[in-house]
């Protein structure tokens, strides 16, 4: 994994983590890949509001940061699969805690009755 100069400029480890997983779609990508390998089209179907361009960009950033690997199979049409790296799997407990917190927050917002 190549270090980016900006990664060395952060004073706080939380800031580094948020830089890697920040954004609307990266957490969802990690959550989906926590179940195992997935193809681009599978992820696109699971995240109905993401554009193809945005999903591609987010996947490239996660690959650059060493969170996932991209495997292209020499087939026609080409098959591309994504999988969390061992390093990326370290983010799964964080994402699961975010899921739990989000469920609790959503429950708080529901009107009583």
Short mmCIF file of C-alpha atoms in Angstrom, two decimals:
data_model
loop_
_atom_site.label_atom_id
_atom_site.label_comp_id
_atom_site.label_asym_id
_atom_site.label_seq_id
_atom_site.Cartn_x
_atom_site.Cartn_y
_atom_site.Cartn_z
CA UNK A 1 0.00 0.00 0.00
CA UNK A 2 1.45 3.33 -1.05
CA UNK A 3 1.51 6.02 1.59
CA UNK A 4 -0.01 9.31 0.61
CA UNK A 5 1.63 12.47 1.90
CA UNK A 6 -1.70 13.65 3.30
CA UNK A 7 -1.91 10.52 5.49
CA UNK A 8 1.22 11.67 7.28
CA UNK A 9 -0.19 15.16 7.90
CA UNK A 10 -3.02 14.07 10.19
CA UNK A 11 -2.58 14.72 13.90
CA UNK A 12 -5.28 12.27 14.99
CA UNK A 13 -5.70 8.57 14.10
CA UNK A 14 -9.49 9.09 13.95
CA UNK A 15 -8.93 11.66 11.23
CA UNK A 16 -6.89 9.13 9.24
CA UNK A 17 -9.63 6.51 9.61
CA UNK A 18 -12.34 8.94 8.52
CA UNK A 19 -10.23 9.93 5.52
CA UNK A 20 -10.08 6.29 4.41
CA UNK A 21 -13.72 5.31 5.08
CA UNK A 22 -15.36 8.72 4.77
CA UNK A 23 -17.98 9.39 2.17
CA UNK A 24 -21.46 8.11 1.66
CA UNK A 25 -20.60 4.84 -0.09
CA UNK A 26 -17.32 3.51 1.34
CA UNK A 27 -18.89 2.21 4.54
CA UNK A 28 -21.57 0.45 2.54
CA UNK A 29 -18.96 -1.08 0.23
CA UNK A 30 -16.99 -2.40 3.21
CA UNK A 31 -20.20 -3.68 4.82
CA UNK A 32 -21.16 -5.55 1.68
CA UNK A 33 -17.68 -7.01 1.20
CA UNK A 34 -17.67 -8.16 4.83
CA UNK A 35 -19.92 -10.97 3.57
CA UNK A 36 -17.25 -12.02 1.04
CA UNK A 37 -16.24 -11.39 -2.54
CA UNK A 38 -18.63 -9.37 -4.70
CA UNK A 39 -18.81 -8.29 -8.32
CA UNK A 40 -19.35 -4.70 -9.38
CA UNK A 41 -22.88 -5.37 -10.61
CA UNK A 42 -23.83 -7.03 -7.30
CA UNK A 43 -22.68 -4.00 -5.37
CA UNK A 44 -24.44 -1.65 -7.76
CA UNK A 45 -27.71 -3.55 -7.26
CA UNK A 46 -27.33 -3.45 -3.47
CA UNK A 47 -26.65 0.30 -3.46
CA UNK A 48 -29.50 1.50 -5.63
CA UNK A 49 -28.76 5.24 -5.34
CA UNK A 50 -25.05 5.15 -6.22
CA UNK A 51 -24.03 6.04 -9.75
CA UNK A 52 -21.69 3.77 -11.68
CA UNK A 53 -19.12 6.55 -11.80
CA UNK A 54 -19.24 7.17 -8.03
CA UNK A 55 -19.05 3.47 -7.17
CA UNK A 56 -16.04 3.07 -9.47
CA UNK A 57 -14.31 6.06 -7.86
CA UNK A 58 -14.96 4.83 -4.32
CA UNK A 59 -13.74 1.32 -5.16
CA UNK A 60 -10.55 2.74 -6.67
CA UNK A 61 -9.89 4.82 -3.57
CA UNK A 62 -10.41 1.83 -1.27
CA UNK A 63 -8.10 -0.24 -3.47
CA UNK A 64 -5.47 2.53 -3.41
CA UNK A 65 -5.70 2.65 0.39
CA UNK A 66 -5.18 -1.12 0.70
CA UNK A 67 -8.70 -1.84 1.98
CA UNK A 68 -9.77 -4.08 -0.90
CA UNK A 69 -8.36 -5.96 -3.85
CA UNK A 70 -9.69 -5.96 -7.38
CA UNK A 71 -9.30 -9.12 -9.45
CA UNK A 72 -9.96 -9.08 -13.19
CA UNK A 73 -10.53 -12.46 -14.81
CA UNK A 74 -9.55 -12.81 -18.49
CA UNK A 75 -12.98 -13.77 -19.73
CA UNK A 76 -15.38 -12.35 -22.28
CA UNK A 77 -17.06 -10.31 -20.96
CA UNK A 78 -14.44 -9.56 -18.27
CA UNK A 79 -15.37 -10.55 -14.74
CA UNK A 80 -14.16 -8.25 -11.97
CA UNK A 81 -14.40 -9.18 -8.31
CA UNK A 82 -13.67 -7.17 -5.19
CA UNK A 83 -12.62 -8.52 -1.81
CA UNK A 84 -11.48 -6.99 1.46
CA UNK A 85 -7.81 -7.36 2.25
CA UNK A 86 -6.76 -8.60 5.67
CA UNK A 87 -6.07 -4.96 6.52
CA UNK A 88 -9.52 -3.99 5.22
CA UNK A 89 -11.21 -6.68 7.32
CA UNK A 90 -9.96 -4.74 10.35
CA UNK A 91 -12.58 -2.11 9.47
CA UNK A 92 -15.50 -4.56 9.65
CA UNK A 93 -16.06 -4.24 13.44
CA UNK A 94 -16.10 -0.45 13.05
CA UNK A 95 -18.67 -0.65 10.26
CA UNK A 96 -20.78 -3.13 12.28
CA UNK A 97 -20.76 -0.73 15.24
CA UNK A 98 -21.86 2.04 12.88
CA UNK A 99 -24.72 -0.20 11.70
CA UNK A 100 -25.83 -0.83 15.29
CA UNK A 101 -25.63 2.86 16.15
CA UNK A 102 -27.57 3.77 12.99
CA UNK A 103 -30.32 1.29 13.88
CA UNK A 104 -30.58 2.76 17.40
CA UNK A 105 -30.64 6.31 16.03
CA UNK A 106 -33.32 5.46 13.48
CA UNK A 107 -35.39 3.88 16.25
CA UNK A 108 -35.10 7.08 18.30
CA UNK A 109 -36.42 9.11 15.38
CA UNK A 110 -39.56 7.01 14.98
CA UNK A 111 -42.63 8.65 16.42
CA UNK A 112 -43.95 7.01 19.58
CA UNK A 113 -47.20 5.28 19.25
#
